[in-house]
mmCIF file with all atom_site columns, C-alpha atoms in Angstrom:
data_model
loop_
_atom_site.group_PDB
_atom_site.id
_atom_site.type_symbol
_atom_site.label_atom_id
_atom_site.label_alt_id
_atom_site.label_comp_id
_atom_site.label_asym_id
_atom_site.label_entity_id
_atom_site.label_seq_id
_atom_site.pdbx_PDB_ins_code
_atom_site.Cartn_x
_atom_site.Cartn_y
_atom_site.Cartn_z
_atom_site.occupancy
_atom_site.B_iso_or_equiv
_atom_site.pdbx_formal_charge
_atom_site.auth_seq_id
_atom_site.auth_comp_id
_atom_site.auth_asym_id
_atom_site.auth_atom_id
_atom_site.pdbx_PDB_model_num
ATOM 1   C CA . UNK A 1 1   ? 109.941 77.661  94.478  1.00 78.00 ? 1   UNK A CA 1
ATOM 2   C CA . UNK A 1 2   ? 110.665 81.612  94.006  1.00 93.00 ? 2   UNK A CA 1
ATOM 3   C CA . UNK A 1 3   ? 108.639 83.752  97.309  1.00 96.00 ? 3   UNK A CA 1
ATOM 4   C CA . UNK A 1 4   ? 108.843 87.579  97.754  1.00 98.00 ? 4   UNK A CA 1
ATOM 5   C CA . UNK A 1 5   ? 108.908 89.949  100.198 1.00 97.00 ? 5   UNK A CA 1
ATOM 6   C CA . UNK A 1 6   ? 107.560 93.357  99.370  1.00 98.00 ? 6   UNK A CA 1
ATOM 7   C CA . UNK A 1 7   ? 107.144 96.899  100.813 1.00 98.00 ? 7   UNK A CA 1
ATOM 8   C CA . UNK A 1 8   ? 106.820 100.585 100.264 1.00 98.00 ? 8   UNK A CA 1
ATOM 9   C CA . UNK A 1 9   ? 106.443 103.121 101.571 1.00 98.00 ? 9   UNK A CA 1
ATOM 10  C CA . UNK A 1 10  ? 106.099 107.247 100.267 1.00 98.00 ? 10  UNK A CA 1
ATOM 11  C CA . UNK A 1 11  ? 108.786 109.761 100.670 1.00 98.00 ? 11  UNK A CA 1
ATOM 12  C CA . UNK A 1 12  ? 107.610 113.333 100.819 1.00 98.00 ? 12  UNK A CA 1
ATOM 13  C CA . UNK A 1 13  ? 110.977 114.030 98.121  1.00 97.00 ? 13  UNK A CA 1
ATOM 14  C CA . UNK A 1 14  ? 111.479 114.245 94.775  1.00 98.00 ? 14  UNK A CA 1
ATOM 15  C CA . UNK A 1 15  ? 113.106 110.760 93.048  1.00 98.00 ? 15  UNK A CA 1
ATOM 16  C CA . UNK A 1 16  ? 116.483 112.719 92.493  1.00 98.00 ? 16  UNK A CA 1
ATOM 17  C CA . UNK A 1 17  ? 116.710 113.362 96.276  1.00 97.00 ? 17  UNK A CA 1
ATOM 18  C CA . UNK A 1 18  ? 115.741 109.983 97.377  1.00 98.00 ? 18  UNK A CA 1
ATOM 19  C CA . UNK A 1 19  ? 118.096 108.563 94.768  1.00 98.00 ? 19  UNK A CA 1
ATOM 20  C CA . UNK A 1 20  ? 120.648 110.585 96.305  1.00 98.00 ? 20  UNK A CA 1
ATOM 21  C CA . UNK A 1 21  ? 120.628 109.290 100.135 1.00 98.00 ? 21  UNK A CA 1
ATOM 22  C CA . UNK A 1 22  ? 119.583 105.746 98.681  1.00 98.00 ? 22  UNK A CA 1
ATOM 23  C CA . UNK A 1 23  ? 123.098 105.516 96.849  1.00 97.00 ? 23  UNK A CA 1
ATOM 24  C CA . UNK A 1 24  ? 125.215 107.044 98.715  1.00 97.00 ? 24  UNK A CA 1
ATOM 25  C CA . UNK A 1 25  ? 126.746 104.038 100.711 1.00 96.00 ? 25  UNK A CA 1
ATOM 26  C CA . UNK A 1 26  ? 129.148 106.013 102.670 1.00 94.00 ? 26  UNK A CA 1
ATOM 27  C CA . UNK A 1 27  ? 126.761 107.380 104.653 1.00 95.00 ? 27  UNK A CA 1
ATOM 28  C CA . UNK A 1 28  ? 124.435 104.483 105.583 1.00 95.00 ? 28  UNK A CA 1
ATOM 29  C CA . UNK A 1 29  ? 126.257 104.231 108.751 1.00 92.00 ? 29  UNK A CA 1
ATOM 30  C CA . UNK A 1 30  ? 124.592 107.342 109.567 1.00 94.00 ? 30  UNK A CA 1
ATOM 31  C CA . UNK A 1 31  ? 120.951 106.452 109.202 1.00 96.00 ? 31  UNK A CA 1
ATOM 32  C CA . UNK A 1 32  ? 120.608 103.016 108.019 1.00 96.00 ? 32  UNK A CA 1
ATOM 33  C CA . UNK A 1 33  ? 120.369 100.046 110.642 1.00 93.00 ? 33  UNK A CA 1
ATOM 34  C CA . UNK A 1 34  ? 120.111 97.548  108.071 1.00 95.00 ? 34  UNK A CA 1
ATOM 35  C CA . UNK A 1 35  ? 122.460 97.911  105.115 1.00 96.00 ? 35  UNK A CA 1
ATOM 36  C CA . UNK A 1 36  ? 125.316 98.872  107.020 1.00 95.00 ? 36  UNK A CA 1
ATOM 37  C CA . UNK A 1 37  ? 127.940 99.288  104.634 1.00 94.00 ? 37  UNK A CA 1
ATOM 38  C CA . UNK A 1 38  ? 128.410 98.991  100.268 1.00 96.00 ? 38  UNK A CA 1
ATOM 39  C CA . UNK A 1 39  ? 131.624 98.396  98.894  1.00 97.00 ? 39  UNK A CA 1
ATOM 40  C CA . UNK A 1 40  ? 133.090 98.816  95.752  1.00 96.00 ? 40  UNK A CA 1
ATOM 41  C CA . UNK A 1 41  ? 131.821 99.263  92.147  1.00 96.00 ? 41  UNK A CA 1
ATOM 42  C CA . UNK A 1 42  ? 127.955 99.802  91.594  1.00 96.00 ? 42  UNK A CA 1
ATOM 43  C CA . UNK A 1 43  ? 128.065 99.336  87.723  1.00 97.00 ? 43  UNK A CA 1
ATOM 44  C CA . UNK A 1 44  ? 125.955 96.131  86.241  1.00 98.00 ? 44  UNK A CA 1
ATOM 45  C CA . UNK A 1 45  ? 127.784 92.594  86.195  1.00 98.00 ? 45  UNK A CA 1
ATOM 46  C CA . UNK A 1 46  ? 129.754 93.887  89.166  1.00 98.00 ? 46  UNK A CA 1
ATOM 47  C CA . UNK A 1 47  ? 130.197 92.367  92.545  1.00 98.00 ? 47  UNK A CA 1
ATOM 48  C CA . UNK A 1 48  ? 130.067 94.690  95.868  1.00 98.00 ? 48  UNK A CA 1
ATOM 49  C CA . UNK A 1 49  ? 130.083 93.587  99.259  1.00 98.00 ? 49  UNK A CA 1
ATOM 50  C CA . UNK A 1 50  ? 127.077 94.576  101.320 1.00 97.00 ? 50  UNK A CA 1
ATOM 51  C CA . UNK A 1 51  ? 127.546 94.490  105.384 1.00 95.00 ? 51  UNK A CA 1
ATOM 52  C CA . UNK A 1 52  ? 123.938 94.209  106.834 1.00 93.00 ? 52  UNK A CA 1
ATOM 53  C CA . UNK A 1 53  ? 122.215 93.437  110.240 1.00 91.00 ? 53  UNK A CA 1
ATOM 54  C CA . UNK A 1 54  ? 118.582 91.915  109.263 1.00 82.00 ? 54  UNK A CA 1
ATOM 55  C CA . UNK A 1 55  ? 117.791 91.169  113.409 1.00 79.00 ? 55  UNK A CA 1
ATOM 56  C CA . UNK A 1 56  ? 119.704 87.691  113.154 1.00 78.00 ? 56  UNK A CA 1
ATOM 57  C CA . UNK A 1 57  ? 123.256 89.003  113.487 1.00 86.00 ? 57  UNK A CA 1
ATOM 58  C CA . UNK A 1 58  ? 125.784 90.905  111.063 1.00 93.00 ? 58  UNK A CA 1
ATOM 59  C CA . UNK A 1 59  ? 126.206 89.261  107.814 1.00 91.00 ? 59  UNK A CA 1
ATOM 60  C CA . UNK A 1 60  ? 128.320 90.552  105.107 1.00 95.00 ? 60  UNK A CA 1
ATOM 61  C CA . UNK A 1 61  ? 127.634 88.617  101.525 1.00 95.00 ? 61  UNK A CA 1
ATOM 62  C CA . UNK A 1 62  ? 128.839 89.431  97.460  1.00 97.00 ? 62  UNK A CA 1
ATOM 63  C CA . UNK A 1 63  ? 126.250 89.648  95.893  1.00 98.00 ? 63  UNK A CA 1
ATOM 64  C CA . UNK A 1 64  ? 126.788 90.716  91.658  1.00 98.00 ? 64  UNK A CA 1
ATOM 65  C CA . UNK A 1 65  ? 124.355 93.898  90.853  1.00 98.00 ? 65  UNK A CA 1
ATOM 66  C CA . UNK A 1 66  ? 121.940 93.630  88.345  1.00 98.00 ? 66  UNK A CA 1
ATOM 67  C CA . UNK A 1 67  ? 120.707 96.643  87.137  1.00 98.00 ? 67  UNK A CA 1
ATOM 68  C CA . UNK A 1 68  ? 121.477 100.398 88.377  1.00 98.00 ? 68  UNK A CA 1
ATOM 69  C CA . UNK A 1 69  ? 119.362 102.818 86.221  1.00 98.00 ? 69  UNK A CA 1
ATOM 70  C CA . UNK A 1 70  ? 119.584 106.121 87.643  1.00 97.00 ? 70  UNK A CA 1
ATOM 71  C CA . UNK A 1 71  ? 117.788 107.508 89.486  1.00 98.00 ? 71  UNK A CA 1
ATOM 72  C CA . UNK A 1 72  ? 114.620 104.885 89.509  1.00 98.00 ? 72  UNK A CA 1
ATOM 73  C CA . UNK A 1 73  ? 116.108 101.395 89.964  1.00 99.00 ? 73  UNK A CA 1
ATOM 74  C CA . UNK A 1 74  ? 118.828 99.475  91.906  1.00 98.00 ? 74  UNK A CA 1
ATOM 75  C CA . UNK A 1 75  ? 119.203 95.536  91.838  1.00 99.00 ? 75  UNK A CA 1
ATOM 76  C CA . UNK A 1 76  ? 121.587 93.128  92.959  1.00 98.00 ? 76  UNK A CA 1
ATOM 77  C CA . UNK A 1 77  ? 121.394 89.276  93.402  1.00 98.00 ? 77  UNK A CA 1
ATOM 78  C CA . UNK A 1 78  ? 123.481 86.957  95.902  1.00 96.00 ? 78  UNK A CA 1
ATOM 79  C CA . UNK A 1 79  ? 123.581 83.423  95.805  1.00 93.00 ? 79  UNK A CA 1
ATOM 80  C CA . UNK A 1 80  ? 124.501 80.466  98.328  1.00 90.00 ? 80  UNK A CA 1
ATOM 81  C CA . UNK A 1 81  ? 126.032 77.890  97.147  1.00 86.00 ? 81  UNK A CA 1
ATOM 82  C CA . UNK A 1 82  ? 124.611 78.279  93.888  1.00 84.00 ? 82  UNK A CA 1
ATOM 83  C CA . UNK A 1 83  ? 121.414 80.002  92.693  1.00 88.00 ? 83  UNK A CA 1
ATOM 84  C CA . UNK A 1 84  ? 119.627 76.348  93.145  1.00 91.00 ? 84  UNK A CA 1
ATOM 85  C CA . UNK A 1 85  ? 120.415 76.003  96.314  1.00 95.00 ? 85  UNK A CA 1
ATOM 86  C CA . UNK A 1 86  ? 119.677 79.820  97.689  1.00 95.00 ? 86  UNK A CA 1
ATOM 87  C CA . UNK A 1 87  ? 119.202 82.945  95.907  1.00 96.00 ? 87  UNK A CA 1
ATOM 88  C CA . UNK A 1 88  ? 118.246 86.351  96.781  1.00 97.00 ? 88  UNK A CA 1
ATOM 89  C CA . UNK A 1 89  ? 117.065 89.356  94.064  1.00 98.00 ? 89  UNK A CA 1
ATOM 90  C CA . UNK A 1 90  ? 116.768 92.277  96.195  1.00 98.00 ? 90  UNK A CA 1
ATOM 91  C CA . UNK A 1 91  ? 115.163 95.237  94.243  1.00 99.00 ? 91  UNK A CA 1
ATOM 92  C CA . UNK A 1 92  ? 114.575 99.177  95.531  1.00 99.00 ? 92  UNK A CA 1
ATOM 93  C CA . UNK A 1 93  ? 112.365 100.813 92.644  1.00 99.00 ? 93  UNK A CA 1
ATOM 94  C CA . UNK A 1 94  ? 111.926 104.496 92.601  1.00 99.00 ? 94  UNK A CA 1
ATOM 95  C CA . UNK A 1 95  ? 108.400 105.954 90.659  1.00 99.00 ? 95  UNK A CA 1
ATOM 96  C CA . UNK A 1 96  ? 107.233 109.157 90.833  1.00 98.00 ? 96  UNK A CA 1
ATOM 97  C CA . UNK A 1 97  ? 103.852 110.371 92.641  1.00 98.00 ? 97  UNK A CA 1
ATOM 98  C CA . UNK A 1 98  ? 101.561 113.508 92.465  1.00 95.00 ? 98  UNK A CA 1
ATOM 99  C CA . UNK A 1 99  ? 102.612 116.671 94.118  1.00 95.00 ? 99  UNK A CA 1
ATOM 100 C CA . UNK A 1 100 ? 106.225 115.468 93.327  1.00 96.00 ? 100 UNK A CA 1
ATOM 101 C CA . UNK A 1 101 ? 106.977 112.673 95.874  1.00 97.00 ? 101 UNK A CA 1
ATOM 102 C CA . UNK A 1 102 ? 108.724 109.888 95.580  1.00 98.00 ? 102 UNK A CA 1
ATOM 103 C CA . UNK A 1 103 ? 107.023 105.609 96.493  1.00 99.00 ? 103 UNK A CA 1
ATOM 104 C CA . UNK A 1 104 ? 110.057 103.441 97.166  1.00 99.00 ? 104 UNK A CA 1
ATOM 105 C CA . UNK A 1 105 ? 109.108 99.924  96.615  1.00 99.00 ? 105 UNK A CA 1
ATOM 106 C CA . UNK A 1 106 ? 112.121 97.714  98.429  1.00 98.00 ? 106 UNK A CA 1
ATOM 107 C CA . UNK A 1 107 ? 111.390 94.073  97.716  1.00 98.00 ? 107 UNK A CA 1
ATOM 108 C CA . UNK A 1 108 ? 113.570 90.611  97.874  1.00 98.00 ? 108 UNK A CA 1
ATOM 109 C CA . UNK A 1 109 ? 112.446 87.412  95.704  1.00 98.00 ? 109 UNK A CA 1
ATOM 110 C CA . UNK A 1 110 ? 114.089 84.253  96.868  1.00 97.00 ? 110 UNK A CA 1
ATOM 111 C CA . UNK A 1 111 ? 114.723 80.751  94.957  1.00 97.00 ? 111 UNK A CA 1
ATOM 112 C CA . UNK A 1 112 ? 116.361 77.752  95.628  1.00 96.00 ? 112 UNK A CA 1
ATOM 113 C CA . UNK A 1 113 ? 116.005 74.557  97.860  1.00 95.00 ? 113 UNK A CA 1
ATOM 114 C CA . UNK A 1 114 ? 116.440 76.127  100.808 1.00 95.00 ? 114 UNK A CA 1
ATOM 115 C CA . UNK A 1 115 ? 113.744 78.937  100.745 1.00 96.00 ? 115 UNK A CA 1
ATOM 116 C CA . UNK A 1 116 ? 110.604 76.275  101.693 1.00 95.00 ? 116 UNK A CA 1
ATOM 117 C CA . UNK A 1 117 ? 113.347 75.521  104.570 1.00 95.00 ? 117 UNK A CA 1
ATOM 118 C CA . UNK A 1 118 ? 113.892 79.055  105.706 1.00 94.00 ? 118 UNK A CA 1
ATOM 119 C CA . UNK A 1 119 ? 110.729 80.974  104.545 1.00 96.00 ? 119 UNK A CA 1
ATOM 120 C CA . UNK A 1 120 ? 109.374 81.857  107.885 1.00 96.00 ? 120 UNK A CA 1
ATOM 121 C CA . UNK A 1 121 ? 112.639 82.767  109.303 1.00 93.00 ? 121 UNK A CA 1
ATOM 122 C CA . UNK A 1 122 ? 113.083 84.852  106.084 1.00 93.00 ? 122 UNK A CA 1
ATOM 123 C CA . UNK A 1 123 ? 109.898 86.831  106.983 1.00 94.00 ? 123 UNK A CA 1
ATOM 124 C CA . UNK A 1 124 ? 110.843 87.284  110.376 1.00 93.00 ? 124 UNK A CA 1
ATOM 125 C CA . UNK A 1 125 ? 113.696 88.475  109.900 1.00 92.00 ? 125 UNK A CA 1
ATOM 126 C CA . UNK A 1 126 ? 113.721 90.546  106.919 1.00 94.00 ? 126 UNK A CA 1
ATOM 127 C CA . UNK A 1 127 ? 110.437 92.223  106.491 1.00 95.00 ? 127 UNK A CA 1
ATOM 128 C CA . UNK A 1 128 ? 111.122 94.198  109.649 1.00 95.00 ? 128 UNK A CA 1
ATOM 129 C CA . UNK A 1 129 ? 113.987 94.731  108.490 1.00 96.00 ? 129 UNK A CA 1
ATOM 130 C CA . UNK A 1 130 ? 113.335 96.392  105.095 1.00 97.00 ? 130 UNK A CA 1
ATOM 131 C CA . UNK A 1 131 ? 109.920 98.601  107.004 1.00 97.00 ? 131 UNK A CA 1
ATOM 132 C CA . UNK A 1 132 ? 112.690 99.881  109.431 1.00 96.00 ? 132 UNK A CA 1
ATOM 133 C CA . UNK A 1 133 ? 115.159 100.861 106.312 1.00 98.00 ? 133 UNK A CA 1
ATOM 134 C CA . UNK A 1 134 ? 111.989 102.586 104.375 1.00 98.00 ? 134 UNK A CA 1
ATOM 135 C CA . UNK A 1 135 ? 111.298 104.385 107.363 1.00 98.00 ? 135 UNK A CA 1
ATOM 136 C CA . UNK A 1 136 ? 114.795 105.518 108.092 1.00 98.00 ? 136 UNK A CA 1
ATOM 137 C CA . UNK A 1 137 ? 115.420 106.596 104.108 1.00 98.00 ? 137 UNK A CA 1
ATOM 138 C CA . UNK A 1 138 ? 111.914 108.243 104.416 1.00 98.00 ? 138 UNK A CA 1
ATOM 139 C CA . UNK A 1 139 ? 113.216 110.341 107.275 1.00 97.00 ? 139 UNK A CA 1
ATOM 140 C CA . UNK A 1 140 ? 116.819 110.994 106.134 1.00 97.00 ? 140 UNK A CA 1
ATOM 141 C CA . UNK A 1 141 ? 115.294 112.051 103.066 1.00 98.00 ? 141 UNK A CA 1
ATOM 142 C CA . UNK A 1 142 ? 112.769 114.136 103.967 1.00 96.00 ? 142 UNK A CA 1
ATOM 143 C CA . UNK A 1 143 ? 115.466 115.887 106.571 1.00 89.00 ? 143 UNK A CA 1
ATOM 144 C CA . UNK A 1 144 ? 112.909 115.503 109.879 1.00 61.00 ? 144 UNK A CA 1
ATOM 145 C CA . UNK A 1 145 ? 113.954 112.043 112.346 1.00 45.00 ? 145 UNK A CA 1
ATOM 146 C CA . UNK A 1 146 ? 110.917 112.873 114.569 1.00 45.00 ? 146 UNK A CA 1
ATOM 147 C CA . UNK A 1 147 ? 108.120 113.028 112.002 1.00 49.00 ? 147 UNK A CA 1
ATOM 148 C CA . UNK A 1 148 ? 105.244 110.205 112.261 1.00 51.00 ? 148 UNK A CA 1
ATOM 149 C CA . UNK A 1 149 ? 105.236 107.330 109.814 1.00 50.00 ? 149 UNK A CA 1
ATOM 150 C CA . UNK A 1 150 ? 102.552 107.089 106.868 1.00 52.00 ? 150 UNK A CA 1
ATOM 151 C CA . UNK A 1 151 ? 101.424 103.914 106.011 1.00 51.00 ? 151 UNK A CA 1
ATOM 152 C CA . UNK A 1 152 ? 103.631 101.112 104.490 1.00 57.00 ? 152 UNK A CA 1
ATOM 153 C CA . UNK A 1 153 ? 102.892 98.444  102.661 1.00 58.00 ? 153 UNK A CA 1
ATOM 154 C CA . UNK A 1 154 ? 103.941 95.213  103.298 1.00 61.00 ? 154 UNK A CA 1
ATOM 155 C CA . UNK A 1 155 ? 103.332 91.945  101.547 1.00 63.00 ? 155 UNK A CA 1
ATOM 156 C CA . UNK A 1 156 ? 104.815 88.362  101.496 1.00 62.00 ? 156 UNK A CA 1
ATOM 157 C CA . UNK A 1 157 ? 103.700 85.628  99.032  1.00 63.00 ? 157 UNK A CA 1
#
């Protein structure tokens, strides 16, 4: 049984600016408390490692990415032990709003076994998690750390 967690939230900067702080990995140390670290090659049917910190602990995993179609969509997928077992799809999509700002919608579906299992952990842990990385993108992007937070949008199903 697949679940998903969802959010968004709107970035007072055009796509090609958010695009530019969202893939630029050597600088997540700088602003990002969640994805801590990307390595290697970005490219479709590639695997990176991604170092992250979703509240339980560090955890580094390989996950192979999926689709990077500059500058609107990033995805990579990471399995354990097998996508029947555990799998996570984690998505950031990039579209376009009036007045020329950017909505980042940042989203994980999960499959497997396991996900019944871990499900409320899952949301626990890593809807905070992705609200506190849209917030921190927002404000990187949008070059002010002490600005108030609009709205996000957060879903899990």
């Amino acid at each position: 049984m697949a679940r998903t967690i969802e959010t968004s939230i709107d970035i007072d900067a055009p796509i090609p600016a958010v695009w530019q702080v969202l893939t630029d990995f050597d600088r997540f140390s700088e602003w990002s408390t969640f994805i801590l670290a990307v390595e290697g090659d970005v490219t479709p049917g590639n695997t990176v490692k991604v170092r992250l910190n979703d509240g339980g602990g560090e955890v580094t995993m390989k996950p192979r990415i999926l689709a990077r179609e500059a500058p609107r969509q990033l995805i990579w997928r990471g399995m354990l032990g097998g996508s029947w077992i555990f799998s996570g799809e984690h998505r950031f999509t990039l579209s376009p709003l009036p007045g020329g700002g950017t909505r980042l919608s940042h989203s994980e579906r999960f499959g497997g076994l396991l996900v019944p299992l871990l499900w409320k952990t899952l949301v626990r842990r890593t809807q905070p998690a992705f609200l506190a990385f849209n917030e921190a993108l927002r404000r990187r992007c949008e070059g002010d750390a002490h600005q108030e937070a609009p709205l996000a949008v957060v879903g899990a199903r």
